[in-house]
Coordinates of C-alpha atoms in Angstrom, one line a residue:
Chain M
M1 CA -34.1 -151.2 -29.0
H2 CA -32.8 -148.9 -31.7
G3 CA -34.9 -146.0 -30.3
I4 CA -33.3 -146.1 -26.9
W5 CA -29.8 -145.6 -28.2
T6 CA -30.8 -142.7 -30.5
M7 CA -32.5 -141.1 -27.5
I8 CA -29.5 -141.7 -25.2
R9 CA -27.2 -140.3 -27.8
Q10 CA -29.4 -137.2 -28.2
R11 CA -29.6 -136.6 -24.5
L12 CA -25.8 -137.1 -24.1
L13 CA -25.1 -134.5 -26.7
L14 CA -27.6 -132.1 -25.1
G15 CA -25.9 -132.8 -21.7
M16 CA -22.5 -132.0 -23.2
L17 CA -23.8 -128.8 -24.6
T18 CA -25.2 -127.9 -21.1
L19 CA -21.8 -128.7 -19.5
F20 CA -20.1 -126.5 -22.1
I21 CA -22.3 -123.6 -21.3
I22 CA -21.9 -124.2 -17.5
S23 CA -18.1 -124.2 -17.9
A24 CA -18.4 -120.9 -19.7
V25 CA -20.6 -119.5 -16.9
I26 CA -18.2 -120.7 -14.2
F27 CA -15.2 -119.3 -16.0
G28 CA -16.9 -116.1 -17.2
A29 CA -18.1 -115.3 -13.7
T30 CA -14.7 -114.0 -12.8
E31 CA -15.0 -111.5 -15.6
L32 CA -18.0 -109.9 -13.9
L33 CA -15.7 -108.3 -11.4
P34 CA -15.1 -104.6 -12.2
G35 CA -11.4 -103.8 -12.4
D36 CA -8.5 -106.0 -11.8
L37 CA -8.9 -109.5 -10.3
A38 CA -5.3 -109.5 -8.9
R39 CA -5.8 -106.3 -7.1
E40 CA -9.1 -107.4 -5.7
L41 CA -7.6 -110.6 -4.3
L42 CA -4.4 -109.0 -2.9
G43 CA -6.0 -105.8 -1.5
Q44 CA -5.0 -102.2 -2.0
S45 CA -1.6 -102.4 -0.2
A46 CA -0.1 -104.9 -2.8
T47 CA 3.0 -103.8 -4.6
E48 CA 3.3 -103.7 -8.4
E49 CA 5.6 -106.7 -8.4
T50 CA 3.3 -109.1 -6.4
L51 CA 0.4 -107.9 -8.6
A52 CA 2.4 -108.7 -11.8
A53 CA 3.4 -112.1 -10.4
L54 CA -0.2 -113.0 -9.5
R55 CA -1.4 -111.9 -12.9
E56 CA 1.3 -114.0 -14.5
Q57 CA 0.3 -117.0 -12.3
L58 CA -3.4 -116.6 -13.2
G59 CA -2.6 -115.9 -16.8
L60 CA -4.4 -112.6 -16.6
N61 CA -2.2 -111.0 -19.2
E62 CA -3.9 -113.0 -21.9
S63 CA -7.4 -112.2 -23.2
A64 CA -10.4 -113.9 -21.7
P65 CA -11.2 -116.3 -24.6
V66 CA -7.6 -117.5 -24.8
R67 CA -7.6 -118.1 -21.0
Y68 CA -10.9 -119.9 -21.3
W69 CA -9.6 -122.1 -24.1
N70 CA -6.5 -123.0 -22.1
W71 CA -8.5 -123.7 -19.0
L72 CA -11.0 -125.9 -20.8
T73 CA -8.4 -128.0 -22.6
G74 CA -6.6 -128.4 -19.3
V75 CA -9.7 -129.6 -17.6
L76 CA -10.4 -132.1 -20.4
H77 CA -7.0 -133.5 -19.8
G78 CA -7.6 -133.7 -16.0
D79 CA -5.5 -130.6 -15.3
F80 CA -7.4 -128.1 -13.3
G81 CA -4.4 -125.7 -12.8
M82 CA -2.7 -124.7 -9.5
S83 CA -4.3 -123.8 -6.2
M84 CA -3.4 -120.2 -5.3
A85 CA -3.5 -120.8 -1.5
T86 CA -1.4 -124.0 -1.3
N87 CA 0.5 -123.9 -4.6
K88 CA -0.4 -127.5 -5.3
P89 CA -2.0 -128.9 -8.5
I90 CA -5.7 -128.9 -7.9
S91 CA -6.2 -132.4 -9.4
E92 CA -4.0 -133.7 -6.5
L93 CA -6.2 -131.9 -3.9
V94 CA -9.4 -133.0 -5.5
G95 CA -8.4 -136.7 -6.2
T96 CA -9.2 -138.7 -3.0
R97 CA -11.7 -136.1 -1.7
L98 CA -13.9 -136.6 -4.7
G99 CA -14.1 -140.3 -4.0
N100 CA -14.9 -139.6 -0.3
T101 CA -17.7 -137.3 -1.3
L102 CA -19.2 -139.6 -3.8
F103 CA -19.0 -142.4 -1.3
L104 CA -20.9 -140.3 1.3
A105 CA -23.6 -139.3 -1.2
L106 CA -24.0 -142.9 -2.4
Y107 CA -24.2 -144.1 1.2
A108 CA -26.9 -141.6 2.0
A109 CA -28.8 -142.5 -1.2
A110 CA -28.6 -146.2 -0.3
L111 CA -30.3 -145.4 3.0
A112 CA -32.7 -142.8 1.8
V113 CA -34.2 -144.2 -1.4
P114 CA -35.7 -147.5 0.0
I115 CA -36.9 -145.8 3.2
S116 CA -38.6 -142.9 1.4
L117 CA -40.2 -145.1 -1.3
T118 CA -41.6 -147.5 1.3
L119 CA -42.9 -144.7 3.4
G120 CA -44.4 -142.9 0.4
V121 CA -46.2 -146.0 -0.8
L122 CA -47.6 -146.7 2.7
A123 CA -48.7 -143.1 3.1
A124 CA -50.6 -143.3 -0.2
L125 CA -52.1 -146.6 0.7
W126 CA -53.3 -145.4 4.1
R127 CA -54.0 -141.8 3.1
N128 CA -55.7 -139.6 5.6
S129 CA -55.0 -142.0 8.4
I130 CA -53.0 -141.1 11.5
F131 CA -49.9 -142.6 9.9
D132 CA -50.3 -140.4 6.8
R133 CA -51.0 -137.2 8.7
A134 CA -48.1 -137.8 11.1
S135 CA -45.6 -138.7 8.4
N136 CA -46.8 -135.7 6.4
A137 CA -46.3 -133.3 9.2
L138 CA -43.0 -134.9 10.1
A139 CA -41.8 -134.7 6.5
L140 CA -42.7 -131.0 6.3
T141 CA -40.8 -130.4 9.5
A142 CA -37.8 -132.3 8.3
I143 CA -37.7 -130.3 5.0
S144 CA -37.6 -127.1 7.0
F145 CA -34.7 -128.1 9.2
P146 CA -31.3 -126.7 8.3
E147 CA -28.8 -129.5 7.8
F148 CA -26.6 -128.4 10.6
F149 CA -29.5 -128.5 13.0
V150 CA -30.2 -132.1 12.1
A151 CA -26.5 -132.9 12.3
Y152 CA -26.0 -131.5 15.7
I153 CA -29.1 -133.1 17.1
L154 CA -27.8 -136.5 15.9
I155 CA -24.4 -135.7 17.4
L156 CA -26.0 -134.8 20.7
W157 CA -28.1 -137.9 20.7
L158 CA -26.0 -140.6 19.1
A159 CA -22.4 -139.3 19.5
Q160 CA -22.7 -138.1 23.1
S161 CA -23.7 -141.5 24.2
G162 CA -20.7 -142.9 22.4
I163 CA -22.5 -145.1 19.9
F164 CA -21.2 -143.4 16.8
P165 CA -18.2 -141.1 16.3
S166 CA -18.9 -137.5 15.6
M167 CA -15.9 -137.0 13.4
V168 CA -14.5 -138.8 10.5
R169 CA -10.8 -139.5 10.9
M170 CA -9.2 -141.4 8.2
T171 CA -5.9 -143.2 8.5
E172 CA -4.0 -145.8 6.5
A173 CA -5.6 -148.6 8.6
T174 CA -9.2 -147.6 7.9
T175 CA -11.1 -150.4 6.4
T176 CA -14.3 -150.1 4.4
L177 CA -16.3 -151.4 7.4
D178 CA -14.7 -148.8 9.7
F179 CA -15.5 -146.2 7.1
L180 CA -19.1 -147.2 6.9
Y181 CA -19.3 -147.0 10.7
M182 CA -17.6 -143.6 10.9
A183 CA -19.6 -142.1 8.1
F184 CA -22.9 -143.3 9.5
L185 CA -23.9 -140.0 11.2
P186 CA -23.1 -137.8 8.2
A187 CA -25.0 -140.2 5.9
L188 CA -27.9 -140.4 8.3
T189 CA -28.1 -136.6 8.4
L190 CA -28.3 -136.4 4.6
T191 CA -30.8 -139.2 4.6
L192 CA -33.1 -137.4 7.0
V193 CA -32.8 -134.2 4.9
V194 CA -33.8 -135.8 1.6
T195 CA -36.1 -138.5 2.7
A196 CA -39.0 -136.1 3.4
H197 CA -39.1 -134.6 0.0
M198 CA -38.9 -138.0 -1.8
M199 CA -41.6 -139.4 0.4
R200 CA -44.0 -136.6 -0.2
M201 CA -43.5 -136.7 -4.0
T202 CA -43.9 -140.5 -4.1
R203 CA -47.2 -140.2 -2.1
A204 CA -48.5 -137.4 -4.4
A205 CA -47.6 -139.3 -7.6
I206 CA -49.4 -142.4 -6.5
I207 CA -52.4 -140.6 -5.1
N208 CA -52.8 -138.7 -8.4
L209 CA -53.0 -142.0 -10.2
L210 CA -55.5 -143.6 -7.7
A211 CA -58.2 -141.3 -9.0
S212 CA -58.0 -142.8 -12.5
P213 CA -60.6 -145.1 -13.9
Y214 CA -58.4 -148.2 -14.4
I215 CA -57.6 -148.2 -10.7
E216 CA -61.2 -148.1 -9.9
M217 CA -61.7 -151.1 -12.3
A218 CA -58.9 -153.0 -10.5
R219 CA -60.6 -152.2 -7.1
L220 CA -64.0 -153.4 -8.5
K221 CA -62.4 -156.6 -9.5
G222 CA -61.9 -157.2 -5.8
M223 CA -58.1 -156.7 -5.7
S224 CA -56.6 -156.0 -2.4
P225 CA -55.6 -152.3 -1.9
M226 CA -51.9 -153.3 -1.5
R227 CA -51.9 -155.1 -4.8
V228 CA -53.7 -152.2 -6.5
V229 CA -51.0 -149.8 -5.4
L230 CA -48.0 -152.1 -6.1
R231 CA -49.1 -153.7 -9.3
H232 CA -51.2 -150.9 -10.9
A233 CA -50.2 -147.6 -9.5
V234 CA -46.5 -147.8 -8.8
P235 CA -45.4 -148.8 -12.4
N236 CA -47.2 -145.8 -13.8
A237 CA -45.9 -143.5 -11.1
L238 CA -42.3 -144.5 -11.8
A239 CA -41.5 -141.6 -14.1
P240 CA -42.2 -138.8 -11.6
I241 CA -40.7 -140.9 -8.8
I242 CA -37.5 -141.4 -10.7
N243 CA -37.3 -137.7 -11.4
V244 CA -37.7 -136.8 -7.8
V245 CA -35.1 -139.4 -6.7
A246 CA -32.6 -138.0 -9.2
L247 CA -33.4 -134.4 -8.2
N248 CA -32.7 -135.3 -4.5
L249 CA -29.6 -137.2 -5.3
A250 CA -28.4 -134.1 -7.1
Y251 CA -29.4 -132.2 -4.0
L252 CA -27.3 -134.6 -1.9
I253 CA -24.3 -133.5 -3.8
T254 CA -24.7 -129.9 -2.7
G255 CA -26.1 -130.9 0.7
V256 CA -22.8 -132.6 1.5
V257 CA -21.1 -129.2 1.8
V258 CA -22.6 -128.3 5.1
V259 CA -22.6 -131.8 6.5
E260 CA -19.0 -132.3 5.6
V261 CA -18.1 -129.2 7.6
V262 CA -20.0 -130.3 10.7
F263 CA -18.5 -133.8 10.7
V264 CA -15.0 -132.7 9.6
Y265 CA -15.4 -135.2 6.7
P266 CA -12.5 -135.1 4.3
G267 CA -14.5 -134.4 1.1
L268 CA -14.9 -131.9 -1.7
G269 CA -17.4 -129.7 0.2
Q270 CA -14.9 -128.9 2.9
L271 CA -12.2 -128.2 0.4
M272 CA -14.6 -125.8 -1.4
I273 CA -15.5 -123.9 1.8
D274 CA -11.8 -123.5 2.6
A275 CA -11.2 -122.3 -0.9
V276 CA -14.0 -119.8 -0.7
T277 CA -12.7 -118.4 2.6
N278 CA -9.2 -118.0 1.1
R279 CA -10.7 -116.7 -2.2
D280 CA -8.8 -119.4 -4.0
I281 CA -10.6 -118.9 -7.3
P282 CA -9.1 -121.8 -9.4
V283 CA -10.0 -124.4 -6.8
V284 CA -13.6 -123.0 -6.4
Q285 CA -14.0 -123.1 -10.2
A286 CA -12.8 -126.7 -10.4
I287 CA -15.0 -127.9 -7.6
A288 CA -18.0 -126.0 -8.9
L289 CA -17.5 -127.6 -12.3
I290 CA -17.3 -131.1 -10.8
F291 CA -20.5 -130.6 -8.8
A292 CA -22.3 -129.2 -11.8
C293 CA -21.1 -132.2 -13.9
A294 CA -22.6 -134.6 -11.4
Y295 CA -25.8 -132.6 -11.3
V296 CA -26.2 -132.6 -15.0
L297 CA -25.3 -136.3 -15.3
L298 CA -27.9 -137.2 -12.7
N299 CA -30.6 -135.2 -14.4
L300 CA -29.7 -136.9 -17.7
L301 CA -29.9 -140.3 -16.1
A302 CA -33.3 -139.5 -14.7
D303 CA -34.5 -138.3 -18.1
V304 CA -33.4 -141.5 -19.8
L305 CA -34.7 -143.8 -17.1
S306 CA -38.1 -142.1 -16.9
T307 CA -38.5 -142.3 -20.7
I308 CA -37.6 -146.0 -20.6
T309 CA -40.2 -146.8 -17.9
N310 CA -42.9 -145.0 -19.9
P311 CA -43.9 -147.0 -23.0
R312 CA -45.9 -144.0 -24.3
L313 CA -42.7 -141.9 -24.4
M314 CA -40.6 -144.8 -25.8
H315 CA -42.8 -145.6 -28.8
R316 CA -43.9 -142.1 -29.7
K317 CA -45.7 -141.9 -33.0
Chain G
M1 CA -34.8 -139.8 28.2
P2 CA -34.5 -136.0 28.0
I3 CA -34.9 -136.2 24.2
L4 CA -38.2 -138.2 24.6
F5 CA -39.4 -135.7 27.2
S6 CA -38.7 -132.7 25.0
I7 CA -40.5 -134.3 22.1
V8 CA -43.5 -134.9 24.2
V9 CA -43.4 -131.3 25.5
G10 CA -43.0 -130.0 22.0
I11 CA -46.0 -131.9 20.7
A12 CA -48.1 -130.7 23.6
L13 CA -47.1 -127.1 23.0
F14 CA -47.8 -127.5 19.3
F15 CA -51.4 -128.6 20.0
M16 CA -51.9 -125.9 22.7
I17 CA -50.7 -123.1 20.5
G18 CA -52.6 -124.4 17.6
F19 CA -55.9 -124.6 19.5
V20 CA -55.5 -121.2 21.1
A21 CA -54.6 -119.5 17.9
R22 CA -57.6 -121.1 16.1
A23 CA -59.9 -120.0 18.8
L24 CA -58.5 -116.5 18.7
L25 CA -58.7 -116.3 14.9
Q26 CA -62.3 -117.4 15.0
A27 CA -63.2 -114.9 17.7
F28 CA -61.6 -111.9 16.1
A29 CA -61.8 -112.5 12.4
P30 CA -64.1 -110.3 10.3
A31 CA -67.4 -111.9 9.5
H32 CA -66.7 -112.7 5.9
L33 CA -63.5 -114.6 6.8
K34 CA -65.0 -116.6 9.6
P35 CA -65.8 -119.7 7.5
T36 CA -62.2 -119.8 6.2
F37 CA -60.8 -119.9 9.6
R38 CA -63.2 -122.5 10.9
D39 CA -61.5 -125.2 8.7
T40 CA -58.0 -123.9 9.2
P41 CA -55.8 -126.9 10.1
L42 CA -54.0 -126.8 13.5
T43 CA -50.6 -126.8 11.7
A44 CA -51.5 -123.5 9.9
C45 CA -52.7 -121.9 13.1
F46 CA -49.5 -122.9 14.8
G47 CA -47.5 -121.5 11.9
L48 CA -49.4 -118.2 11.9
S49 CA -48.8 -117.7 15.6
V50 CA -45.1 -118.5 15.4
I51 CA -44.6 -116.1 12.5
L52 CA -46.4 -113.4 14.5
L53 CA -44.2 -114.1 17.5
Y54 CA -41.0 -113.7 15.3
V55 CA -42.2 -110.5 13.8
V56 CA -43.0 -109.0 17.2
V57 CA -39.6 -110.1 18.6
A58 CA -37.8 -108.7 15.5
I59 CA -39.5 -105.3 15.7
F60 CA -39.2 -104.8 19.4
A61 CA -35.8 -106.5 19.8
P62 CA -34.1 -103.6 21.7
M63 CA -36.9 -103.3 24.2
I64 CA -37.2 -107.1 24.9
A65 CA -33.5 -107.9 25.0
P66 CA -32.0 -107.6 28.6
F67 CA -28.5 -106.5 27.4
G68 CA -26.8 -104.8 24.4
E69 CA -26.3 -106.7 21.1
G70 CA -22.5 -106.8 21.2
E71 CA -21.9 -106.2 24.9
V72 CA -19.3 -108.4 26.5
L73 CA -20.6 -109.0 30.0
G74 CA -18.3 -111.4 31.7
A75 CA -16.9 -114.9 31.6
Q76 CA -17.4 -117.0 28.5
F77 CA -19.7 -120.1 28.3
L78 CA -21.5 -119.4 31.5
P79 CA -24.2 -121.9 32.4
W80 CA -27.9 -121.1 32.3
A81 CA -28.6 -118.9 35.4
S82 CA -29.9 -115.4 36.3
P83 CA -29.1 -112.8 35.0
H84 CA -28.0 -114.7 31.9
Y85 CA -30.9 -117.0 31.5
L86 CA -29.4 -118.9 28.5
G87 CA -25.8 -118.5 29.5
T88 CA -23.1 -116.6 27.6
D89 CA -21.3 -117.3 24.3
K90 CA -17.6 -117.8 23.6
L91 CA -16.9 -114.1 24.1
G92 CA -19.0 -113.7 27.1
R93 CA -22.0 -112.1 25.4
D94 CA -25.5 -112.8 26.6
M95 CA -27.0 -115.7 24.6
L96 CA -30.7 -114.6 25.1
T97 CA -29.9 -111.1 23.9
R98 CA -28.2 -112.3 20.8
L99 CA -31.0 -114.8 20.1
I100 CA -33.5 -111.9 20.2
Y101 CA -31.3 -109.6 18.0
G102 CA -30.8 -112.6 15.7
A103 CA -34.5 -112.5 14.9
R104 CA -34.1 -109.0 13.7
N105 CA -30.8 -109.5 11.7
T106 CA -31.2 -113.0 10.2
V107 CA -34.9 -112.8 9.4
G108 CA -34.7 -109.2 8.3
I109 CA -31.8 -109.9 5.9
A110 CA -33.6 -113.0 4.5
F111 CA -36.8 -111.0 4.0
A112 CA -35.0 -108.2 2.2
T113 CA -33.2 -110.8 0.0
T114 CA -36.4 -112.6 -0.9
A115 CA -38.2 -109.3 -1.6
L116 CA -35.4 -108.2 -3.9
S117 CA -35.2 -111.5 -5.7
F118 CA -39.0 -111.4 -6.2
F119 CA -39.0 -107.9 -7.5
V120 CA -36.3 -108.6 -10.1
G121 CA -37.4 -112.2 -10.9
S122 CA -41.0 -111.5 -11.4
F123 CA -40.4 -108.3 -13.3
L124 CA -38.1 -110.0 -15.7
G125 CA -40.3 -113.0 -16.0
I126 CA -43.4 -111.1 -16.8
W127 CA -41.5 -108.8 -19.2
A128 CA -40.1 -111.9 -21.0
A129 CA -43.6 -113.4 -21.3
L130 CA -45.1 -110.2 -22.6
A131 CA -42.4 -109.2 -25.0
G132 CA -41.7 -112.7 -26.4
G133 CA -39.4 -113.1 -29.3
W134 CA -35.6 -112.9 -29.0
L135 CA -35.7 -111.1 -25.6
D136 CA -37.7 -114.0 -24.1
Q137 CA -35.4 -116.6 -25.8
W138 CA -32.2 -114.9 -24.6
L139 CA -33.3 -114.4 -21.0
S140 CA -34.7 -117.9 -20.7
R141 CA -31.7 -119.6 -22.1
F142 CA -29.5 -117.5 -19.8
V143 CA -31.6 -118.4 -16.8
D144 CA -31.5 -122.1 -17.8
A145 CA -27.7 -122.1 -17.9
L146 CA -27.6 -120.6 -14.4
M147 CA -30.2 -123.1 -13.1
A148 CA -28.1 -126.0 -14.4
I149 CA -25.6 -125.1 -11.6
P150 CA -26.7 -126.1 -8.1
A151 CA -27.8 -123.0 -6.2
L152 CA -25.4 -123.4 -3.2
I153 CA -22.5 -124.0 -5.5
L154 CA -23.3 -121.0 -7.7
S155 CA -23.6 -118.8 -4.6
L156 CA -20.3 -120.0 -3.3
L157 CA -18.6 -119.3 -6.6
L158 CA -20.1 -115.8 -6.8
L159 CA -19.1 -115.1 -3.1
T160 CA -15.5 -116.1 -3.9
I161 CA -15.4 -113.6 -6.7
F162 CA -17.1 -110.7 -5.1
G163 CA -15.9 -111.3 -1.5
T164 CA -18.0 -111.9 1.5
S165 CA -19.9 -109.1 3.1
V166 CA -23.6 -108.7 4.0
L167 CA -24.3 -106.6 0.9
T168 CA -22.7 -109.1 -1.5
L169 CA -24.5 -111.9 0.3
I170 CA -27.9 -110.3 -0.2
L171 CA -27.1 -109.5 -3.9
V172 CA -25.7 -112.9 -4.6
I173 CA -28.5 -114.9 -3.0
A174 CA -31.1 -112.7 -4.5
A175 CA -29.6 -113.1 -8.0
V176 CA -29.4 -116.9 -7.7
D177 CA -32.9 -117.1 -6.3
A178 CA -34.3 -114.7 -8.9
T179 CA -33.7 -117.3 -11.6
R180 CA -36.2 -119.6 -9.9
V181 CA -38.7 -116.8 -9.5
Y182 CA -38.2 -115.8 -13.1
R183 CA -39.2 -119.3 -14.2
L184 CA -42.4 -119.3 -12.2
A185 CA -43.4 -115.7 -13.1
R186 CA -42.8 -116.3 -16.8
S187 CA -44.9 -119.5 -16.9
V188 CA -47.7 -117.8 -14.9
A189 CA -47.6 -114.7 -17.1
Q190 CA -47.5 -116.8 -20.3
G191 CA -50.9 -118.2 -19.4
I192 CA -52.2 -114.7 -18.9
V193 CA -50.7 -113.1 -21.9
V194 CA -52.7 -115.2 -24.3
M195 CA -56.0 -114.1 -22.8
D196 CA -58.4 -111.9 -24.8
Y197 CA -58.4 -109.1 -22.3
I198 CA -54.7 -108.6 -22.8
E199 CA -55.2 -108.4 -26.5
A200 CA -58.0 -105.9 -25.9
A201 CA -55.7 -103.9 -23.6
R202 CA -53.0 -103.9 -26.3
L203 CA -55.4 -102.8 -28.9
R204 CA -56.4 -99.9 -26.6
G205 CA -52.8 -98.9 -26.9
E206 CA -51.7 -99.6 -23.3
G207 CA -48.0 -99.4 -22.8
M208 CA -45.8 -102.2 -21.4
W209 CA -45.6 -100.9 -17.9
R210 CA -49.4 -100.4 -17.6
L211 CA -50.0 -103.8 -19.0
V212 CA -47.8 -105.4 -16.4
R213 CA -49.2 -103.3 -13.5
R214 CA -52.9 -103.2 -14.3
E215 CA -53.6 -106.4 -16.3
I216 CA -51.0 -109.1 -15.6
L217 CA -49.9 -108.5 -12.0
P218 CA -53.4 -108.7 -10.4
N219 CA -54.0 -112.0 -12.0
A220 CA -50.6 -113.5 -11.2
V221 CA -50.5 -112.4 -7.5
A222 CA -52.0 -115.6 -6.0
P223 CA -49.4 -118.1 -7.2
L224 CA -46.6 -115.6 -6.7
V225 CA -47.6 -115.1 -3.0
A226 CA -47.6 -118.8 -2.3
E227 CA -44.2 -119.0 -3.9
F228 CA -43.0 -116.1 -1.8
G229 CA -43.4 -118.2 1.3
L230 CA -41.5 -121.1 -0.2
R231 CA -38.7 -119.0 -1.6
F232 CA -38.4 -117.2 1.8
C233 CA -37.7 -120.6 3.4
F234 CA -35.1 -121.4 0.8
V235 CA -33.4 -118.0 1.1
F236 CA -33.5 -118.1 4.9
L237 CA -32.0 -121.6 5.0
S238 CA -29.3 -120.7 2.5
I239 CA -28.3 -117.5 4.3
S240 CA -28.2 -119.5 7.6
A241 CA -26.1 -122.2 6.0
L242 CA -23.7 -119.7 4.5
S243 CA -23.4 -117.9 7.8
F244 CA -22.9 -121.2 9.5
L245 CA -20.0 -121.9 7.1
G246 CA -18.5 -118.5 8.0
L247 CA -19.3 -116.9 4.6
G248 CA -22.4 -115.0 5.4
I249 CA -23.3 -112.5 8.1
K250 CA -20.2 -111.7 10.1
P251 CA -19.8 -111.1 13.9
P252 CA -20.3 -108.9 15.9
T253 CA -23.8 -108.8 14.2
A254 CA -25.9 -111.3 16.0
D255 CA -27.0 -114.0 13.6
W256 CA -28.4 -117.5 14.2
G257 CA -26.2 -119.3 11.6
S258 CA -22.9 -117.9 12.9
M259 CA -24.0 -118.3 16.5
V260 CA -24.3 -122.1 16.0
R261 CA -20.8 -122.1 14.4
E262 CA -19.2 -120.0 17.1
N263 CA -20.6 -122.1 20.0
A264 CA -20.6 -125.5 18.4
T265 CA -17.8 -126.8 20.7
L266 CA -20.3 -126.8 23.5
I267 CA -22.3 -129.6 21.9
T268 CA -19.4 -132.1 22.4
F269 CA -19.9 -131.4 26.2
G270 CA -23.6 -132.2 26.0
D271 CA -24.7 -128.6 26.3
I272 CA -27.7 -127.8 24.1
T273 CA -27.2 -124.0 24.0
P274 CA -25.8 -123.9 20.4
L275 CA -28.9 -125.8 19.2
L276 CA -31.2 -122.9 20.3
P277 CA -30.3 -120.6 17.3
A278 CA -30.5 -123.6 15.0
G279 CA -33.8 -124.5 16.5
A280 CA -35.0 -120.9 16.0
I281 CA -34.2 -121.2 12.3
A282 CA -36.0 -124.5 12.0
L283 CA -39.1 -123.3 13.9
L284 CA -39.6 -120.4 11.6
T285 CA -39.1 -122.4 8.4
V286 CA -41.5 -125.0 9.7
A287 CA -44.1 -122.3 10.5
V288 CA -43.8 -120.7 7.1
N289 CA -44.0 -124.1 5.4
F290 CA -47.2 -125.0 7.4
V291 CA -48.9 -121.8 6.3
V292 CA -47.8 -122.2 2.7
D293 CA -49.0 -125.8 2.7
W294 CA -52.4 -124.7 3.9
Q295 CA -52.6 -121.9 1.3
L296 CA -51.6 -124.2 -1.5
H297 CA -54.1 -126.8 -0.4
R298 CA -56.8 -124.1 -0.3
A299 CA -55.8 -122.6 -3.7
S300 CA -55.8 -125.9 -5.5
G301 CA -59.2 -126.8 -4.1
L302 CA -57.9 -130.3 -3.2
K303 CA -60.3 -131.9 -0.8
E304 CA -59.7 -135.6 -1.7

């Protein structure tokens, strides 16, 4: 048990370092702009006073390292600064929307992970059958579809007939059950987009193992094919499967951006698109940092989990 | 019911195009390629013919299109009827014309972006593998840091800073995508750099540029070409997504992503016209993926 904690501590430290570098990249990207940020944002016609005011507001009069330090310490205290477009504190804008986005991503994950793992195992079990070929072609097709295409097809099909709402409108009276019902189409869209990839990788991971001698031994013992796959192949295929699942969950977090816009879902993605359109740099930086954080944490989790499931990595000599 | 019907028609078309394309390929292929094409799966034949169709439409767009690209011709949102076979959009422009020009603009921009990202990414990757040492370390750690940020988020951040125009779009997506190409090119080149013939070439006194061009590139081409197809799909989808979000290619340039956005209201009335440009995007990505899948399968020698 001692080994696990050391490993988790090491990975956490590495993750913190990654996040620190990411924050530097996100902050430093504004420095790439040749010339004055304030003038770039306000255009050529801006007067000297408005420029000076904006520079003051963004803290542009100080040097970059000082600004970075102020920003970073603010973020660590939960203060992301002020939005330029709405003049509200960013933490207030982000607050509930972060919860909504996480909820949508988790909802989609809860649908996608069981479906894709089952399909992947079945495809590996019946490989080269009609089922396998059809699901493979379908998966390739689904990977290639832009999210908004899938979303609009679902709207046309399921929202036109009035089964599910095509927009997510939240009021005070919205219960969790209502919310699950309203968010079903966005969640289903995300599910369809990520399922294909997870399924294909699960299938590939298991098929890779099926060629190994110990599987042949199990078969020669007279074990049923289902049992061979479930008892012997899946446990050894867990590490790659966990990695793919985590990668796709991380993908979900960025995939929500388009889906949220289509379904007018009140989440972070939509806020980010509005901020990009208005060139509201502090908001974009804050949201980018939040998304990157989730991304890094998920990868970290995958790393730890896949190490734990593999005894050879756990008890390394 | 109409959905079921269109699925059936779609599958029938898929098989038809696939069979015809395979027959044509076998009939006209040069003798030494004939065995390759005999085992070509239907999906790949279908993919090849779709890609060919898109290329033809993109090149001859002005000749095929019945009207001008930005021409406003009459009432908005007209139904499907002659002379506007696919109706008109929200400004009264001919939908079919804009779909045809979209092939040129959207696919052209995506192709240029992918080519740029490949040029930069593979050059830097091979250079890093060849030079090694601190240059390799610095470049790789820098790319790692960029790759730790999700691609869409990083492009959105960069677009906020540099503003949204077609040129910045191309540069931003190419830069983000080049990090992925760099990774692959570097790992491929690292396998080649340790070969004896590279050492021999070095001892002969060949310079860096000649080493890259004459010794490494010819051996790295196969994996890079397969990757080009995959990267093209990613770039194409991200450009369409950004255009759909209103941050990419701007009107009046006909572009599939923004066409979906502009006409999306029609969907709530049960009209499928806005789905056509989205479908055009999907069809091309599917086609490219089918061909890449076939190539990867062939290259890996996987027969199961």
